[in-house]
Amino acid sequence: MHHPRSRQTAKYVKLIKRCKLEPITLAKKIVSYLEEKLAEDILLLDLRGVCDFTDFFVLATGTSDRMLTSLAESTEEKSKADGAGNPFIEGLPLSGWMVMDYASVVVHLFSPEKRAYYQLEDLWKDGKILLRLK
């Protein structure tokens, strides 16, 4: 089955080409951006060989709608300045789950309730945990 966000789609090929950073470097930078803005329970998951539409997930929790907005805006601004290009962003802070898609790195920003509900860590348990910051 072809995943709708497969790397083969033209927009993802363009996004990957625009990014001047290696995927692991971008993922680690995003972790540091989120840590600076006081995100909670930051997780960096290596999904290479497990997932066909991305290499890394970064998961983080924000304690309020305002914090989710701040995490997303700061991450977008800093990653763009570092050469990652503009991510595709889905979801709204009020929904409790925002996704920032850089093609090779996908960032999930959750409210505590949505993170507990969706349990992406369990869904992608075959991935390797590279970093976890509580």
GROMACS .gro file of N, CA and C in nm:
model
  402
    1MET      N    1   0.084  -0.118   0.000
    1MET     CA    2   0.000   0.000   0.000
    1MET      C    3   0.088   0.125   0.000
    2HIS      N    4   0.057   0.218  -0.081
    2HIS     CA    5   0.134   0.343  -0.091
    2HIS      C    6   0.085   0.440   0.015
    3HIS      N    7   0.175   0.486   0.098
    3HIS     CA    8   0.140   0.583   0.201
    3HIS      C    9   0.126   0.720   0.137
    4PRO      N   10   0.023   0.797   0.173
    4PRO     CA   11   0.002   0.927   0.109
    4PRO      C   12   0.116   1.025   0.130
    5ARG      N   13   0.197   1.003   0.234
    5ARG     CA   14   0.308   1.094   0.258
    5ARG      C   15   0.440   1.027   0.223
    6SER      N   16   0.437   0.937   0.129
    6SER     CA   17   0.559   0.869   0.087
    6SER      C   18   0.659   0.969   0.033
    7ARG      N   19   0.785   0.938   0.051
    7ARG     CA   20   0.891   1.026   0.001
    7ARG      C   21   0.887   1.042  -0.150
    8GLN      N   22   0.817   0.956  -0.219
    8GLN     CA   23   0.816   0.960  -0.364
    8GLN      C   24   0.734   1.077  -0.419
    9THR      N   25   0.649   1.136  -0.339
    9THR     CA   26   0.567   1.245  -0.389
    9THR      C   27   0.654   1.368  -0.415
   10ALA      N   28   0.615   1.444  -0.515
   10ALA     CA   29   0.696   1.558  -0.560
   10ALA      C   30   0.722   1.660  -0.450
   11LYS      N   31   0.621   1.690  -0.369
   11LYS     CA   32   0.642   1.794  -0.267
   11LYS      C   33   0.743   1.750  -0.163
   12TYR      N   34   0.748   1.621  -0.133
   12TYR     CA   35   0.845   1.574  -0.034
   12TYR      C   36   0.986   1.569  -0.092
   13VAL      N   37   0.996   1.536  -0.218
   13VAL     CA   38   1.127   1.538  -0.283
   13VAL      C   39   1.181   1.680  -0.281
   14LYS      N   40   1.096   1.779  -0.310
   14LYS     CA   41   1.138   1.919  -0.306
   14LYS      C   42   1.179   1.961  -0.165
   15LEU      N   43   1.101   1.919  -0.066
   15LEU     CA   44   1.131   1.954   0.073
   15LEU      C   45   1.265   1.895   0.116
   16ILE      N   46   1.290   1.771   0.080
   16ILE     CA   47   1.416   1.707   0.115
   16ILE      C   48   1.533   1.779   0.048
   17LYS      N   49   1.515   1.816  -0.078
   17LYS     CA   50   1.623   1.885  -0.151
   17LYS      C   51   1.651   2.023  -0.093
   18ARG      N   52   1.547   2.091  -0.042
   18ARG     CA   53   1.566   2.224   0.016
   18ARG      C   54   1.642   2.220   0.148
   19CYS      N   55   1.631   2.110   0.219
   19CYS     CA   56   1.694   2.101   0.351
   19CYS      C   57   1.845   2.083   0.335
   20LYS      N   58   1.920   2.171   0.400
   20LYS     CA   59   2.066   2.167   0.390
   20LYS      C   60   2.128   2.085   0.502
   21LEU      N   61   2.046   2.022   0.585
   21LEU     CA   62   2.096   1.947   0.700
   21LEU      C   63   2.071   1.797   0.682
   22GLU      N   64   2.161   1.717   0.736
   22GLU     CA   65   2.137   1.573   0.740
   22GLU      C   66   2.018   1.549   0.833
   23PRO      N   67   1.936   1.447   0.806
   23PRO     CA   68   1.819   1.422   0.890
   23PRO      C   69   1.850   1.411   1.039
   24ILE      N   70   1.954   1.339   1.077
   24ILE     CA   71   1.986   1.323   1.220
   24ILE      C   72   2.027   1.457   1.281
   25THR      N   73   2.097   1.539   1.205
   25THR     CA   74   2.137   1.672   1.253
   25THR      C   75   2.015   1.759   1.275
   26LEU      N   76   1.923   1.758   1.178
   26LEU     CA   77   1.799   1.835   1.192
   26LEU      C   78   1.720   1.786   1.313
   27ALA      N   79   1.707   1.656   1.329
   27ALA     CA   80   1.631   1.602   1.442
   27ALA      C   81   1.691   1.647   1.576
   28LYS      N   82   1.822   1.642   1.588
   28LYS     CA   83   1.887   1.683   1.713
   28LYS      C   84   1.871   1.833   1.736
   29LYS      N   85   1.878   1.913   1.629
   29LYS     CA   86   1.857   2.057   1.643
   29LYS      C   87   1.714   2.086   1.691
   30ILE      N   88   1.618   2.015   1.635
   30ILE     CA   89   1.479   2.035   1.676
   30ILE      C   90   1.462   2.000   1.823
   31VAL      N   91   1.525   1.893   1.868
   31VAL     CA   92   1.521   1.859   2.011
   31VAL      C   93   1.573   1.976   2.093
   32SER      N   94   1.684   2.036   2.051
   32SER     CA   95   1.741   2.148   2.127
   32SER      C   96   1.649   2.270   2.124
   33TYR      N   97   1.584   2.298   2.009
   33TYR     CA   98   1.490   2.410   2.003
   33TYR      C   99   1.377   2.389   2.103
   34LEU      N  100   1.325   2.267   2.106
   34LEU     CA  101   1.213   2.236   2.196
   34LEU      C  102   1.255   2.242   2.342
   35GLU      N  103   1.376   2.196   2.369
   35GLU     CA  104   1.427   2.200   2.506
   35GLU      C  105   1.441   2.346   2.553
   36GLU      N  106   1.491   2.433   2.464
   36GLU     CA  107   1.506   2.575   2.497
   36GLU      C  108   1.372   2.640   2.533
   37LYS      N  109   1.265   2.595   2.469
   37LYS     CA  110   1.132   2.652   2.493
   37LYS      C  111   1.057   2.576   2.603
   38LEU      N  112   1.129   2.488   2.674
   38LEU     CA  113   1.076   2.417   2.790
   38LEU      C  114   0.966   2.316   2.758
   39ALA      N  115   0.973   2.255   2.640
   39ALA     CA  116   0.883   2.144   2.609
   39ALA      C  117   0.909   2.031   2.708
   40GLU      N  118   0.809   1.951   2.732
   40GLU     CA  119   0.822   1.841   2.826
   40GLU      C  120   0.827   1.707   2.752
   41ASP      N  121   0.887   1.609   2.817
   41ASP     CA  122   0.892   1.471   2.769
   41ASP      C  123   0.929   1.463   2.619
   42ILE      N  124   1.045   1.515   2.586
   42ILE     CA  125   1.092   1.516   2.448
   42ILE      C  126   1.151   1.379   2.414
   43LEU      N  127   1.108   1.324   2.303
   43LEU     CA  128   1.153   1.192   2.259
   43LEU      C  129   1.202   1.201   2.115
   44LEU      N  130   1.320   1.147   2.089
   44LEU     CA  131   1.373   1.137   1.953
   44LEU      C  132   1.376   0.989   1.917
   45LEU      N  133   1.299   0.953   1.815
   45LEU     CA  134   1.285   0.814   1.772
   45LEU      C  135   1.346   0.795   1.634
   46ASP      N  136   1.431   0.696   1.620
   46ASP     CA  137   1.490   0.660   1.491
   46ASP      C  138   1.400   0.556   1.426
   47LEU      N  139   1.341   0.591   1.314
   47LEU     CA  140   1.247   0.502   1.245
   47LEU      C  141   1.303   0.448   1.115
   48ARG      N  142   1.433   0.469   1.091
   48ARG     CA  143   1.492   0.417   0.968
   48ARG      C  144   1.479   0.265   0.968
   49GLY      N  145   1.431   0.211   0.857
   49GLY     CA  146   1.410   0.067   0.845
   49GLY      C  147   1.278   0.020   0.903
   50VAL      N  148   1.205   0.109   0.968
   50VAL     CA  149   1.077   0.074   1.031
   50VAL      C  150   0.961   0.143   0.959
   51CYS      N  151   0.987   0.262   0.909
   51CYS     CA  152   0.885   0.349   0.853
   51CYS      C  153   0.926   0.390   0.711
   52ASP      N  154   0.830   0.396   0.619
   52ASP     CA  155   0.865   0.431   0.481
   52ASP      C  156   0.843   0.578   0.445
   53PHE      N  157   0.794   0.660   0.539
   53PHE     CA  158   0.770   0.800   0.503
   53PHE      C  159   0.854   0.901   0.579
   54THR      N  160   0.935   0.855   0.673
   54THR     CA  161   1.025   0.946   0.744
   54THR      C  162   1.136   0.866   0.810
   55ASP      N  163   1.241   0.935   0.852
   55ASP     CA  164   1.352   0.870   0.921
   55ASP      C  165   1.344   0.886   1.072
   56PHE      N  166   1.293   1.001   1.118
   56PHE     CA  167   1.291   1.031   1.261
   56PHE      C  168   1.160   1.096   1.301
   57PHE      N  169   1.115   1.063   1.422
   57PHE     CA  170   1.007   1.134   1.489
   57PHE      C  171   1.068   1.208   1.605
   58VAL      N  172   1.022   1.330   1.627
   58VAL     CA  173   1.049   1.403   1.751
   58VAL      C  174   0.913   1.428   1.813
   59LEU      N  175   0.893   1.380   1.935
   59LEU     CA  176   0.768   1.400   2.008
   59LEU      C  177   0.796   1.490   2.127
   60ALA      N  178   0.703   1.580   2.154
   60ALA     CA  179   0.718   1.669   2.270
   60ALA      C  180   0.580   1.710   2.319
   61THR      N  181   0.575   1.747   2.445
   61THR     CA  182   0.450   1.787   2.508
   61THR      C  183   0.457   1.933   2.550
   62GLY      N  184   0.349   2.005   2.521
   62GLY     CA  185   0.333   2.142   2.568
   62GLY      C  186   0.215   2.147   2.663
   63THR      N  187   0.225   2.225   2.768
   63THR     CA  188   0.124   2.222   2.874
   63THR      C  189   0.001   2.309   2.848
   64SER      N  190   0.002   2.386   2.738
   64SER     CA  191  -0.113   2.472   2.707
   64SER      C  192  -0.115   2.499   2.556
   65ASP      N  193  -0.228   2.551   2.509
   65ASP     CA  194  -0.239   2.591   2.368
   65ASP      C  195  -0.133   2.695   2.334
   66ARG      N  196  -0.115   2.790   2.424
   66ARG     CA  197  -0.016   2.895   2.402
   66ARG      C  198   0.124   2.836   2.390
   67MET      N  199   0.155   2.738   2.473
   67MET     CA  200   0.287   2.676   2.468
   67MET      C  201   0.306   2.597   2.338
   68LEU      N  202   0.202   2.526   2.293
   68LEU     CA  203   0.212   2.454   2.166
   68LEU      C  204   0.239   2.552   2.051
   69THR      N  205   0.172   2.665   2.052
   69THR     CA  206   0.195   2.769   1.951
   69THR      C  207   0.340   2.816   1.956
   70SER      N  208   0.388   2.843   2.074
   70SER     CA  209   0.526   2.891   2.092
   70SER      C  210   0.627   2.786   2.046
   71LEU      N  211   0.604   2.660   2.080
   71LEU     CA  212   0.695   2.553   2.038
   71LEU      C  213   0.700   2.543   1.886
   72ALA      N  214   0.583   2.546   1.822
   72ALA     CA  215   0.577   2.534   1.676
   72ALA      C  216   0.642   2.654   1.608
   73GLU      N  217   0.610   2.775   1.653
   73GLU     CA  218   0.665   2.895   1.590
   73GLU      C  219   0.816   2.902   1.606
   74SER      N  220   0.864   2.873   1.724
   74SER     CA  221   1.008   2.877   1.750
   74SER      C  222   1.082   2.772   1.668
   75THR      N  223   1.026   2.651   1.664
   75THR     CA  224   1.090   2.543   1.588
   75THR      C  225   1.094   2.578   1.440
   76GLU      N  226   0.984   2.630   1.387
   76GLU     CA  227   0.980   2.667   1.246
   76GLU      C  228   1.082   2.777   1.215
   77GLU      N  229   1.085   2.879   1.298
   77GLU     CA  230   1.176   2.993   1.277
   77GLU      C  231   1.323   2.949   1.284
   78LYS      N  232   1.358   2.874   1.388
   78LYS     CA  233   1.498   2.834   1.406
   78LYS      C  234   1.543   2.732   1.303
   79SER      N  235   1.456   2.638   1.268
   79SER     CA  236   1.494   2.538   1.169
   79SER      C  237   1.512   2.601   1.032
   80LYS      N  238   1.427   2.697   1.000
   80LYS     CA  239   1.440   2.769   0.873
   80LYS      C  240   1.573   2.844   0.869
   81ALA      N  241   1.608   2.911   0.979
   81ALA     CA  242   1.735   2.984   0.987
   81ALA      C  243   1.855   2.890   0.975
   82ASP      N  244   1.838   2.766   1.020
   82ASP     CA  245   1.946   2.667   1.013
   82ASP      C  246   1.950   2.593   0.880
   83GLY      N  247   1.860   2.626   0.787
   83GLY     CA  248   1.866   2.568   0.653
   83GLY      C  249   1.774   2.451   0.628
   84ALA      N  250   1.673   2.433   0.713
   84ALA     CA  251   1.583   2.319   0.696
   84ALA      C  252   1.465   2.347   0.602
   85GLY      N  253   1.444   2.471   0.566
   85GLY     CA  254   1.328   2.503   0.483
   85GLY      C  255   1.201   2.509   0.567
   86ASN      N  256   1.089   2.532   0.501
   86ASN     CA  257   0.960   2.542   0.570
   86ASN      C  258   0.896   2.404   0.581
   87PRO      N  259   0.855   2.365   0.701
   87PRO     CA  260   0.786   2.236   0.714
   87PRO      C  261   0.640   2.249   0.671
   88PHE      N  262   0.578   2.135   0.642
   88PHE     CA  263   0.434   2.130   0.626
   88PHE      C  264   0.379   2.118   0.768
   89ILE      N  265   0.285   2.204   0.803
   89ILE     CA  266   0.230   2.203   0.939
   89ILE      C  267   0.082   2.169   0.933
   90GLU      N  268   0.044   2.073   1.017
   90GLU     CA  269  -0.096   2.032   1.026
   90GLU      C  270  -0.139   2.038   1.171
   91GLY      N  271  -0.267   2.064   1.192
   91GLY     CA  272  -0.322   2.069   1.327
   91GLY      C  273  -0.313   2.209   1.385
   92LEU      N  274  -0.392   2.231   1.487
   92LEU     CA  275  -0.396   2.360   1.556
   92LEU      C  276  -0.370   2.338   1.704
   93PRO      N  277  -0.315   2.438   1.771
   93PRO     CA  278  -0.290   2.422   1.914
   93PRO      C  279  -0.414   2.381   1.993
   94LEU      N  280  -0.530   2.435   1.956
   94LEU     CA  281  -0.654   2.400   2.026
   94LEU      C  282  -0.689   2.253   2.015
   95SER      N  283  -0.642   2.187   1.909
   95SER     CA  284  -0.671   2.044   1.891
   95SER      C  285  -0.586   1.957   1.982
   96GLY      N  286  -0.476   2.014   2.033
   96GLY     CA  287  -0.387   1.937   2.120
   96GLY      C  288  -0.284   1.853   2.048
   97TRP      N  289  -0.278   1.862   1.914
   97TRP     CA  290  -0.180   1.785   1.839
   97TRP      C  291  -0.144   1.862   1.713
   98MET      N  292  -0.018   1.899   1.702
   98MET     CA  293   0.034   1.967   1.583
   98MET      C  294   0.145   1.881   1.523
   99VAL      N  295   0.150   1.875   1.392
   99VAL     CA  296   0.252   1.799   1.321
   99VAL      C  297   0.330   1.894   1.233
  100MET      N  298   0.462   1.888   1.246
  100MET     CA  299   0.552   1.967   1.161
  100MET      C  300   0.632   1.866   1.079
  101ASP      N  301   0.609   1.865   0.950
  101ASP     CA  302   0.665   1.762   0.864
  101ASP      C  303   0.779   1.819   0.779
  102TYR      N  304   0.899   1.775   0.809
  102TYR     CA  305   1.019   1.814   0.733
  102TYR      C  306   1.060   1.703   0.638
  103ALA      N  307   0.974   1.609   0.609
  103ALA     CA  308   0.998   1.492   0.525
  103ALA      C  309   1.081   1.388   0.599
  104SER      N  310   1.209   1.410   0.618
  104SER     CA  311   1.292   1.310   0.684
  104SER      C  312   1.280   1.316   0.836
  105VAL      N  313   1.221   1.423   0.889
  105VAL     CA  314   1.195   1.438   1.033
  105VAL      C  315   1.052   1.488   1.048
  106VAL      N  316   0.975   1.419   1.131
  106VAL     CA  317   0.838   1.461   1.159
  106VAL      C  318   0.828   1.492   1.309
  107VAL      N  319   0.782   1.612   1.339
  107VAL     CA  320   0.772   1.660   1.477
  107VAL      C  321   0.625   1.655   1.519
  108HIS      N  322   0.599   1.590   1.632
  108HIS     CA  323   0.464   1.582   1.688
  108HIS      C  324   0.463   1.662   1.818
  109LEU      N  325   0.381   1.765   1.824
  109LEU     CA  326   0.367   1.847   1.944
  109LEU      C  327   0.228   1.819   2.002
  110PHE      N  328   0.226   1.773   2.126
  110PHE     CA  329   0.102   1.728   2.188
  110PHE      C  330   0.069   1.804   2.315
  111SER      N  331  -0.060   1.810   2.347
  111SER     CA  332  -0.104   1.841   2.483
  111SER      C  333  -0.083   1.711   2.562
  112PRO      N  334  -0.075   1.718   2.695
  112PRO     CA  335  -0.058   1.595   2.773
  112PRO      C  336  -0.170   1.493   2.746
  113GLU      N  337  -0.293   1.542   2.731
  113GLU     CA  338  -0.407   1.452   2.710
  113GLU      C  339  -0.399   1.380   2.575
  114LYS      N  340  -0.367   1.454   2.470
  114LYS     CA  341  -0.358   1.392   2.337
  114LYS      C  342  -0.239   1.297   2.328
  115ARG      N  343  -0.130   1.331   2.394
  115ARG     CA  344  -0.014   1.241   2.391
  115ARG      C  345  -0.048   1.108   2.458
  116ALA      N  346  -0.117   1.115   2.571
  116ALA     CA  347  -0.158   0.993   2.641
  116ALA      C  348  -0.260   0.914   2.558
  117TYR      N  349  -0.348   0.984   2.488
  117TYR     CA  350  -0.451   0.918   2.409
  117TYR      C  351  -0.392   0.846   2.287
  118TYR      N  352  -0.307   0.914   2.210
  118TYR     CA  353  -0.255   0.856   2.086
  118TYR      C  354  -0.139   0.760   2.107
  119GLN      N  355  -0.061   0.777   2.211
  119GLN     CA  356   0.047   0.685   2.246
  119GLN      C  357   0.134   0.645   2.125
  120LEU      N  358   0.187   0.745   2.056
  120LEU     CA  359   0.271   0.717   1.939
  120LEU      C  360   0.395   0.637   1.976
  121GLU      N  361   0.445   0.655   2.099
  121GLU     CA  362   0.561   0.577   2.142
  121GLU      C  363   0.533   0.428   2.133
  122ASP      N  364   0.411   0.388   2.171
  122ASP     CA  365   0.374   0.246   2.164
  122ASP      C  366   0.349   0.203   2.020
  123LEU      N  367   0.285   0.288   1.943
  123LEU     CA  368   0.256   0.256   1.803
  123LEU      C  369   0.385   0.232   1.724
  124TRP      N  370   0.488   0.310   1.753
  124TRP     CA  371   0.616   0.300   1.683
  124TRP      C  372   0.725   0.239   1.771
  125LYS      N  373   0.688   0.143   1.854
  125LYS     CA  374   0.782   0.082   1.949
  125LYS      C  375   0.896   0.007   1.881
  126ASP      N  376   0.883  -0.025   1.753
  126ASP     CA  377   0.993  -0.090   1.681
  126ASP      C  378   1.104   0.008   1.646
  127GLY      N  379   1.077   0.136   1.659
  127GLY     CA  380   1.181   0.237   1.639
  127GLY      C  381   1.276   0.239   1.757
  128LYS      N  382   1.393   0.296   1.734
  128LYS     CA  383   1.495   0.303   1.839
  128LYS      C  384   1.489   0.439   1.907
  129ILE      N  385   1.479   0.438   2.040
  129ILE     CA  386   1.481   0.563   2.115
  129ILE      C  387   1.625   0.613   2.121
  130LEU      N  388   1.651   0.728   2.061
  130LEU     CA  389   1.784   0.787   2.062
  130LEU      C  390   1.803   0.881   2.180
  131LEU      N  391   1.693   0.942   2.223
  131LEU     CA  392   1.702   1.043   2.329
  131LEU      C  393   1.565   1.060   2.393
  132ARG      N  394   1.565   1.072   2.524
  132ARG     CA  395   1.441   1.106   2.596
  132ARG      C  396   1.475   1.204   2.705
  133LEU      N  397   1.411   1.320   2.701
  133LEU     CA  398   1.429   1.423   2.803
  133LEU      C  399   1.296   1.444   2.872
  134LYS      N  400   1.292   1.421   3.000
  134LYS     CA  401   1.166   1.436   3.076
  134LYS      C  402   1.137   1.576   3.109
   0.00000   0.00000   0.00000
